[in-house]
PDB file of C-alpha atoms in Angstrom:
ATOM      1  CA  GLY A   1       9.822  -0.954 -11.212  1.00  0.00           C
ATOM      2  CA  ALA A   2       8.391   2.257 -12.004  1.00  0.00           C
ATOM      3  CA  VAL A   3       9.272   5.325  -9.895  1.00  0.00           C
ATOM      4  CA  VAL A   4       6.546   7.367  -8.145  1.00  0.00           C
ATOM      5  CA  SER A   5       7.371  10.362  -6.004  1.00  0.00           C
ATOM      6  CA  GLN A   6       5.408  12.424  -3.505  1.00  0.00           C
ATOM      7  CA  HIS A   7       5.892  15.884  -2.177  1.00  0.00           C
ATOM      8  CA  PRO A   8       6.106  16.902   0.562  1.00  0.00           C
ATOM      9  CA  SER A   9       7.405  13.892   2.492  1.00  0.00           C
ATOM     10  CA  ARG A  10       6.091  15.444   5.722  1.00  0.00           C
ATOM     11  CA  VAL A  11       3.963  18.489   6.467  1.00  0.00           C
ATOM     12  CA  ILE A  12       2.765  20.150   9.709  1.00  0.00           C
ATOM     13  CA  CYS A  13      -0.073  22.609   9.529  1.00  0.00           C
ATOM     14  CA  LYS A  14      -2.488  24.482  11.761  1.00  0.00           C
ATOM     15  CA  SER A  15      -6.087  23.278  12.138  1.00  0.00           C
ATOM     16  CA  GLY A  16      -8.336  24.954   9.525  1.00  0.00           C
ATOM     17  CA  THR A  17      -5.729  25.442   6.803  1.00  0.00           C
ATOM     18  CA  SER A  18      -5.509  23.477   3.500  1.00  0.00           C
ATOM     19  CA  VAL A  19      -2.679  21.259   2.470  1.00  0.00           C
ATOM     20  CA  LYS A  20      -1.704  20.056  -1.015  1.00  0.00           C
ATOM     21  CA  ILE A  21       0.074  16.808  -1.561  1.00  0.00           C
ATOM     22  CA  GLU A  22       1.631  15.975  -4.935  1.00  0.00           C
ATOM     23  CA  CYS A  23       2.025  12.525  -6.558  1.00  0.00           C
ATOM     24  CA  ARG A  24       4.178  12.157  -9.693  1.00  0.00           C
ATOM     25  CA  SER A  25       5.037   9.184 -11.874  1.00  0.00           C
ATOM     26  CA  LEU A  26       8.519   9.876 -12.992  1.00  0.00           C
ATOM     27  CA  ASP A  27       9.104   7.345 -15.733  1.00  0.00           C
ATOM     28  CA  PHE A  28       5.691   6.301 -17.075  1.00  0.00           C
ATOM     29  CA  GLN A  29       2.292   7.629 -17.969  1.00  0.00           C
ATOM     30  CA  ALA A  30      -0.189   6.897 -15.169  1.00  0.00           C
ATOM     31  CA  THR A  31      -3.637   6.802 -16.475  1.00  0.00           C
ATOM     32  CA  THR A  32      -4.882   5.866 -13.059  1.00  0.00           C
ATOM     33  CA  MET A  33      -3.725   7.156  -9.680  1.00  0.00           C
ATOM     34  CA  PHE A  34      -4.957   6.106  -6.280  1.00  0.00           C
ATOM     35  CA  TRP A  35      -4.907   7.810  -2.924  1.00  0.00           C
ATOM     36  CA  TYR A  36      -4.628   5.836   0.242  1.00  0.00           C
ATOM     37  CA  ARG A  37      -4.564   6.735   3.961  1.00  0.00           C
ATOM     38  CA  GLN A  38      -2.774   4.715   6.561  1.00  0.00           C
ATOM     39  CA  PHE A  39      -3.233   5.122  10.367  1.00  0.00           C
ATOM     40  CA  PRO A  40      -0.544   3.604  12.703  1.00  0.00           C
ATOM     41  CA  LYS A  41      -0.501  -0.286  12.685  1.00  0.00           C
ATOM     42  CA  GLN A  42      -3.359  -0.274  10.215  1.00  0.00           C
ATOM     43  CA  SER A  43      -3.669  -1.296   6.640  1.00  0.00           C
ATOM     44  CA  LEU A  44      -3.817   1.127   3.778  1.00  0.00           C
ATOM     45  CA  MET A  45      -7.275   2.314   3.138  1.00  0.00           C
ATOM     46  CA  LEU A  46      -8.229   3.359  -0.349  1.00  0.00           C
ATOM     47  CA  MET A  47      -9.710   6.912  -0.437  1.00  0.00           C
ATOM     48  CA  ALA A  48     -10.240   7.511  -4.058  1.00  0.00           C
ATOM     49  CA  THR A  49      -9.355   6.480  -7.586  1.00  0.00           C
ATOM     50  CA  SER A  50      -8.687   9.072 -10.339  1.00  0.00           C
ATOM     51  CA  ASN A  51      -8.297   8.695 -14.010  1.00  0.00           C
ATOM     52  CA  GLU A  52      -6.512  11.448 -15.980  1.00  0.00           C
ATOM     53  CA  GLY A  53      -8.891  14.055 -17.121  1.00  0.00           C
ATOM     54  CA  SER A  54     -11.862  12.675 -15.192  1.00  0.00           C
ATOM     55  CA  LYS A  55     -13.423  13.290 -11.779  1.00  0.00           C
ATOM     56  CA  ALA A  56     -12.093  11.077  -9.076  1.00  0.00           C
ATOM     57  CA  THR A  57     -14.104   8.213  -7.689  1.00  0.00           C
ATOM     58  CA  TYR A  58     -14.325   8.248  -3.872  1.00  0.00           C
ATOM     59  CA  GLU A  59     -14.739   5.430  -1.523  1.00  0.00           C
ATOM     60  CA  GLN A  60     -17.740   5.271   0.779  1.00  0.00           C
ATOM     61  CA  GLY A  61     -17.186   7.450   3.756  1.00  0.00           C
ATOM     62  CA  VAL A  62     -14.608   9.791   2.168  1.00  0.00           C
ATOM     63  CA  GLU A  63     -15.793  13.312   1.790  1.00  0.00           C
ATOM     64  CA  LYS A  64     -14.995  14.587  -1.711  1.00  0.00           C
ATOM     65  CA  ASP A  65     -15.413  18.164  -0.666  1.00  0.00           C
ATOM     66  CA  LYS A  66     -12.806  17.806   2.056  1.00  0.00           C
ATOM     67  CA  PHE A  67     -10.286  15.634   0.111  1.00  0.00           C
ATOM     68  CA  LEU A  68      -9.986  17.386  -3.362  1.00  0.00           C
ATOM     69  CA  ILE A  69      -8.209  15.283  -6.033  1.00  0.00           C
ATOM     70  CA  ASN A  70      -7.000  16.635  -9.393  1.00  0.00           C
ATOM     71  CA  HIS A  71      -5.521  14.405 -11.935  1.00  0.00           C
ATOM     72  CA  ALA A  72      -4.893  16.842 -14.830  1.00  0.00           C
ATOM     73  CA  SER A  73      -1.975  15.132 -16.491  1.00  0.00           C
ATOM     74  CA  LEU A  74      -0.585  11.653 -17.063  1.00  0.00           C
ATOM     75  CA  THR A  75       2.212  12.206 -14.568  1.00  0.00           C
ATOM     76  CA  LEU A  76       0.723  14.263 -11.726  1.00  0.00           C
ATOM     77  CA  SER A  77      -2.119  13.942  -9.333  1.00  0.00           C
ATOM     78  CA  THR A  78      -2.720  16.223  -6.366  1.00  0.00           C
ATOM     79  CA  LEU A  79      -4.654  15.609  -3.149  1.00  0.00           C
ATOM     80  CA  THR A  80      -5.778  18.766  -1.176  1.00  0.00           C
ATOM     81  CA  VAL A  81      -6.976  18.272   2.375  1.00  0.00           C
ATOM     82  CA  THR A  82      -9.195  21.270   2.888  1.00  0.00           C
ATOM     83  CA  SER A  83      -9.856  22.773   6.321  1.00  0.00           C
ATOM     84  CA  ALA A  84      -7.529  20.241   7.827  1.00  0.00           C
ATOM     85  CA  HIS A  85      -8.355  19.015  11.487  1.00  0.00           C
ATOM     86  CA  PRO A  86      -6.255  16.971  13.882  1.00  0.00           C
ATOM     87  CA  GLU A  87      -8.276  13.795  13.010  1.00  0.00           C
ATOM     88  CA  ASP A  88      -6.984  14.188   9.449  1.00  0.00           C
ATOM     89  CA  SER A  89      -3.386  13.497  10.759  1.00  0.00           C
ATOM     90  CA  SER A  90      -2.354  10.420   8.912  1.00  0.00           C
ATOM     91  CA  PHE A  91       0.180   8.893   6.404  1.00  0.00           C
ATOM     92  CA  TYR A  92      -0.983   9.537   2.913  1.00  0.00           C
ATOM     93  CA  ILE A  93       0.192   7.298   0.140  1.00  0.00           C
ATOM     94  CA  CYS A  94      -0.406   7.534  -3.568  1.00  0.00           C
ATOM     95  CA  SER A  95      -0.012   4.956  -6.263  1.00  0.00           C
ATOM     96  CA  ALA A  96       0.113   5.139  -9.963  1.00  0.00           C
ATOM     97  CA  SER A  97      -0.582   2.577 -12.721  1.00  0.00           C
ATOM     98  CA  ALA A  98      -0.951   2.529 -16.407  1.00  0.00           C
ATOM     99  CA  GLY A  99      -4.633   1.527 -15.909  1.00  0.00           C
ATOM    100  CA  LEU A 100      -6.968  -0.275 -13.663  1.00  0.00           C
ATOM    101  CA  ALA A 101      -5.817  -3.649 -14.541  1.00  0.00           C
ATOM    102  CA  TYR A 102      -2.033  -2.899 -14.237  1.00  0.00           C
ATOM    103  CA  GLU A 103       0.350  -2.988 -11.278  1.00  0.00           C
ATOM    104  CA  GLN A 104       0.168  -0.115  -8.880  1.00  0.00           C
ATOM    105  CA  PHE A 105       3.490   1.488  -8.000  1.00  0.00           C
ATOM    106  CA  PHE A 106       3.380   3.196  -4.616  1.00  0.00           C
ATOM    107  CA  GLY A 107       4.918   6.565  -3.667  1.00  0.00           C
ATOM    108  CA  PRO A 108       6.921   6.996  -0.458  1.00  0.00           C
ATOM    109  CA  GLY A 109       4.057   8.549   1.353  1.00  0.00           C
ATOM    110  CA  THR A 110       3.409  12.059   3.032  1.00  0.00           C
ATOM    111  CA  ARG A 111       3.102  12.337   6.763  1.00  0.00           C
ATOM    112  CA  LEU A 112       0.375  14.899   7.660  1.00  0.00           C
ATOM    113  CA  THR A 113       0.238  16.283  11.146  1.00  0.00           C
ATOM    114  CA  VAL A 114      -2.431  18.791  11.895  1.00  0.00           C
ATOM    115  CA  LEU A 115      -1.952  20.775  15.075  1.00  0.00           C
TER     116      LEU A 115
ATOM    117  CA  LYS B   1     -16.621 -10.214   2.551  1.00  0.00           C
ATOM    118  CA  ASN B   2     -13.200  -9.891   0.930  1.00  0.00           C
ATOM    119  CA  GLN B   3     -10.672 -10.062   3.711  1.00  0.00           C
ATOM    120  CA  VAL B   4      -6.898 -10.541   4.109  1.00  0.00           C
ATOM    121  CA  GLU B   5      -5.710 -11.790   7.535  1.00  0.00           C
ATOM    122  CA  GLN B   6      -1.944 -11.840   8.415  1.00  0.00           C
ATOM    123  CA  SER B   7      -0.207 -13.446  11.281  1.00  0.00           C
ATOM    124  CA  PRO B   8       1.555 -12.983  13.445  1.00  0.00           C
ATOM    125  CA  GLN B   9       0.814  -9.296  14.016  1.00  0.00           C
ATOM    126  CA  SER B  10       4.448  -8.679  15.222  1.00  0.00           C
ATOM    127  CA  LEU B  11       7.533 -10.907  15.377  1.00  0.00           C
ATOM    128  CA  ILE B  12      11.028 -10.391  16.765  1.00  0.00           C
ATOM    129  CA  ILE B  13      13.929 -12.631  15.608  1.00  0.00           C
ATOM    130  CA  LEU B  14      17.684 -12.645  15.869  1.00  0.00           C
ATOM    131  CA  GLU B  15      19.826 -11.607  12.956  1.00  0.00           C
ATOM    132  CA  GLY B  16      20.661 -14.599  10.752  1.00  0.00           C
ATOM    133  CA  LYS B  17      17.617 -16.509  11.671  1.00  0.00           C
ATOM    134  CA  ASN B  18      14.725 -17.545   9.280  1.00  0.00           C
ATOM    135  CA  CYS B  19      11.053 -16.748   9.717  1.00  0.00           C
ATOM    136  CA  THR B  20       7.762 -17.318   8.024  1.00  0.00           C
ATOM    137  CA  LEU B  21       4.849 -14.874   7.808  1.00  0.00           C
ATOM    138  CA  GLN B  22       1.319 -16.100   7.044  1.00  0.00           C
ATOM    139  CA  CYS B  23      -1.487 -14.687   5.007  1.00  0.00           C
ATOM    140  CA  ASN B  24      -5.056 -16.065   4.779  1.00  0.00           C
ATOM    141  CA  TYR B  25      -7.641 -14.528   2.536  1.00  0.00           C
ATOM    142  CA  THR B  26     -11.227 -14.855   1.428  1.00  0.00           C
ATOM    143  CA  VAL B  27     -11.008 -12.617  -1.562  1.00  0.00           C
ATOM    144  CA  SER B  28     -12.901 -13.848  -4.556  1.00  0.00           C
ATOM    145  CA  PRO B  29     -12.530 -13.782  -7.457  1.00  0.00           C
ATOM    146  CA  PHE B  30      -8.793 -14.001  -7.100  1.00  0.00           C
ATOM    147  CA  SER B  31      -6.424 -12.235  -9.627  1.00  0.00           C
ATOM    148  CA  ASN B  32      -3.039 -12.264  -7.848  1.00  0.00           C
ATOM    149  CA  LEU B  33      -1.360 -11.959  -4.517  1.00  0.00           C
ATOM    150  CA  ARG B  34       1.567  -9.712  -3.734  1.00  0.00           C
ATOM    151  CA  TRP B  35       3.891  -9.359  -0.768  1.00  0.00           C
ATOM    152  CA  TYR B  36       5.074  -5.906  -0.047  1.00  0.00           C
ATOM    153  CA  LYS B  37       7.718  -4.690   2.345  1.00  0.00           C
ATOM    154  CA  GLN B  38       7.029  -1.306   3.987  1.00  0.00           C
ATOM    155  CA  ASP B  39       9.834   0.449   5.802  1.00  0.00           C
ATOM    156  CA  THR B  40       8.641   2.766   8.514  1.00  0.00           C
ATOM    157  CA  GLY B  41       7.543   6.150   7.135  1.00  0.00           C
ATOM    158  CA  ARG B  42       7.841   4.776   3.470  1.00  0.00           C
ATOM    159  CA  GLY B  43       5.509   3.482   0.848  1.00  0.00           C
ATOM    160  CA  PRO B  44       5.225  -0.310   0.153  1.00  0.00           C
ATOM    161  CA  VAL B  45       7.687  -1.943  -2.214  1.00  0.00           C
ATOM    162  CA  SER B  46       6.669  -5.088  -3.998  1.00  0.00           C
ATOM    163  CA  LEU B  47       8.679  -8.366  -3.174  1.00  0.00           C
ATOM    164  CA  THR B  48       6.880 -11.007  -5.062  1.00  0.00           C
ATOM    165  CA  ILE B  49       3.697 -11.512  -7.103  1.00  0.00           C
ATOM    166  CA  MET B  50       1.830 -14.841  -7.502  1.00  0.00           C
ATOM    167  CA  THR B  51      -0.947 -15.775  -9.857  1.00  0.00           C
ATOM    168  CA  PHE B  52      -3.386 -18.577  -9.331  1.00  0.00           C
ATOM    169  CA  SER B  53      -1.179 -21.222 -10.996  1.00  0.00           C
ATOM    170  CA  GLU B  54       1.926 -20.510  -9.171  1.00  0.00           C
ATOM    171  CA  ASN B  55       2.941 -22.299  -5.872  1.00  0.00           C
ATOM    172  CA  THR B  56       6.367 -20.810  -5.179  1.00  0.00           C
ATOM    173  CA  LYS B  57       8.193 -17.824  -6.134  1.00  0.00           C
ATOM    174  CA  SER B  58      11.598 -16.466  -4.884  1.00  0.00           C
ATOM    175  CA  ASN B  59      13.201 -13.017  -4.808  1.00  0.00           C
ATOM    176  CA  GLY B  60      16.698 -13.321  -3.261  1.00  0.00           C
ATOM    177  CA  ARG B  61      16.186 -14.222   0.418  1.00  0.00           C
ATOM    178  CA  TYR B  62      12.447 -13.983   0.101  1.00  0.00           C
ATOM    179  CA  THR B  63      10.298 -16.959  -0.902  1.00  0.00           C
ATOM    180  CA  ALA B  64       6.513 -16.779  -1.275  1.00  0.00           C
ATOM    181  CA  THR B  65       4.204 -19.691  -1.435  1.00  0.00           C
ATOM    182  CA  LEU B  66       0.596 -19.838  -2.495  1.00  0.00           C
ATOM    183  CA  ASP B  67      -2.050 -22.479  -1.978  1.00  0.00           C
ATOM    184  CA  ALA B  68      -5.014 -21.219  -3.995  1.00  0.00           C
ATOM    185  CA  ASP B  69      -7.245 -24.110  -2.815  1.00  0.00           C
ATOM    186  CA  THR B  70      -6.919 -23.221   0.916  1.00  0.00           C
ATOM    187  CA  LYS B  71      -6.435 -19.500   0.070  1.00  0.00           C
ATOM    188  CA  GLN B  72      -3.254 -19.313   2.093  1.00  0.00           C
ATOM    189  CA  SER B  73       0.067 -17.700   1.325  1.00  0.00           C
ATOM    190  CA  SER B  74       3.356 -17.535   3.234  1.00  0.00           C
ATOM    191  CA  LEU B  75       6.454 -15.439   2.964  1.00  0.00           C
ATOM    192  CA  HIS B  76       9.615 -16.997   4.166  1.00  0.00           C
ATOM    193  CA  ILE B  77      12.669 -14.833   4.954  1.00  0.00           C
ATOM    194  CA  THR B  78      15.931 -16.672   5.004  1.00  0.00           C
ATOM    195  CA  ALA B  79      19.136 -15.529   6.843  1.00  0.00           C
ATOM    196  CA  SER B  80      17.477 -12.441   8.236  1.00  0.00           C
ATOM    197  CA  GLN B  81      19.344  -9.078   8.235  1.00  0.00           C
ATOM    198  CA  LEU B  82      18.889  -6.026  10.336  1.00  0.00           C
ATOM    199  CA  SER B  83      17.559  -4.197   7.155  1.00  0.00           C
ATOM    200  CA  ASP B  84      14.659  -6.710   6.928  1.00  0.00           C
ATOM    201  CA  SER B  85      13.038  -4.946   9.904  1.00  0.00           C
ATOM    202  CA  ALA B  86       9.800  -3.560   8.455  1.00  0.00           C
ATOM    203  CA  SER B  87       6.156  -4.196   8.010  1.00  0.00           C
ATOM    204  CA  TYR B  88       5.346  -7.030   5.473  1.00  0.00           C
ATOM    205  CA  ILE B  89       2.026  -6.593   3.892  1.00  0.00           C
ATOM    206  CA  CYS B  90      -0.028  -9.177   1.926  1.00  0.00           C
ATOM    207  CA  VAL B  91      -2.208  -7.757  -0.716  1.00  0.00           C
ATOM    208  CA  VAL B  92      -4.771  -9.755  -2.790  1.00  0.00           C
ATOM    209  CA  ARG B  93      -6.146  -8.348  -6.028  1.00  0.00           C
ATOM    210  CA  ARG B  94      -9.709  -8.989  -7.034  1.00  0.00           C
ATOM    211  CA  GLU B  95     -10.345  -7.651 -10.523  1.00  0.00           C
ATOM    212  CA  TYR B  96      -9.480  -3.931 -10.209  1.00  0.00           C
ATOM    213  CA  ALA B  97      -9.485  -3.761  -6.339  1.00  0.00           C
ATOM    214  CA  LEU B  98      -6.675  -4.357  -3.971  1.00  0.00           C
ATOM    215  CA  ASN B  99      -7.397  -5.878  -0.591  1.00  0.00           C
ATOM    216  CA  PHE B 100      -4.762  -5.201   2.036  1.00  0.00           C
ATOM    217  CA  GLY B 101      -3.779  -7.088   5.049  1.00  0.00           C
ATOM    218  CA  LYS B 102      -2.717  -5.201   8.213  1.00  0.00           C
ATOM    219  CA  GLY B 103       0.795  -6.399   7.903  1.00  0.00           C
ATOM    220  CA  THR B 104       3.213  -8.212  10.105  1.00  0.00           C
ATOM    221  CA  SER B 105       5.753  -6.150  11.865  1.00  0.00           C
ATOM    222  CA  LEU B 106       9.131  -7.726  11.864  1.00  0.00           C
ATOM    223  CA  LEU B 107      12.070  -6.553  14.042  1.00  0.00           C
ATOM    224  CA  VAL B 108      15.478  -8.180  13.376  1.00  0.00           C
ATOM    225  CA  THR B 109      17.755  -7.728  16.427  1.00  0.00           C
ATOM    226  CA  PRO B 110      21.604  -8.069  16.538  1.00  0.00           C
TER     227      PRO B 110
END
């Protein structure tokens, strides 16, 4: 399968700071990328869908001004958690696909801890 | 409502034993169903994919079944190994959307 990487794998930050998470598709062009959040013992929850060169589409209840998504190239999408708070602590997973109808390949995830 | 329910929530088995995980769904219309393995602190990795017309699919020691009429799927793991300890997630695709189960946490003990 295709390879998707995330960086960093884990990050600890202070409350009020911003954190950027990168998601890269290493061996294919990802027209569409997805960002998920996963709390302990819970299923993955879709936060937003982004298409290269377009604004992201956010799921209901996800604050677009807090979770900034940029998908400027076919191999890179970034998620910036602005003014992070302890309740934002979670496991963030991205996935990439060649398009909405194609298989999603998941990244290894980023563990965010906000103190 | 498009839901995916998995059982059991958690399972402990001895190394070498077999086990079967269950997935019931109400997702409609149905596109396909995947079973993923998610190691702790890692992203999900696809084990099998099944479309409407497929009843059984194997991937090494993993065998998935699908009954599209009853909207049920199972994942059977044969001769379990310690490395099988992980969360197994059932994901049903409905058009462009993925519907995730909460997963079954499997622990294989020596």
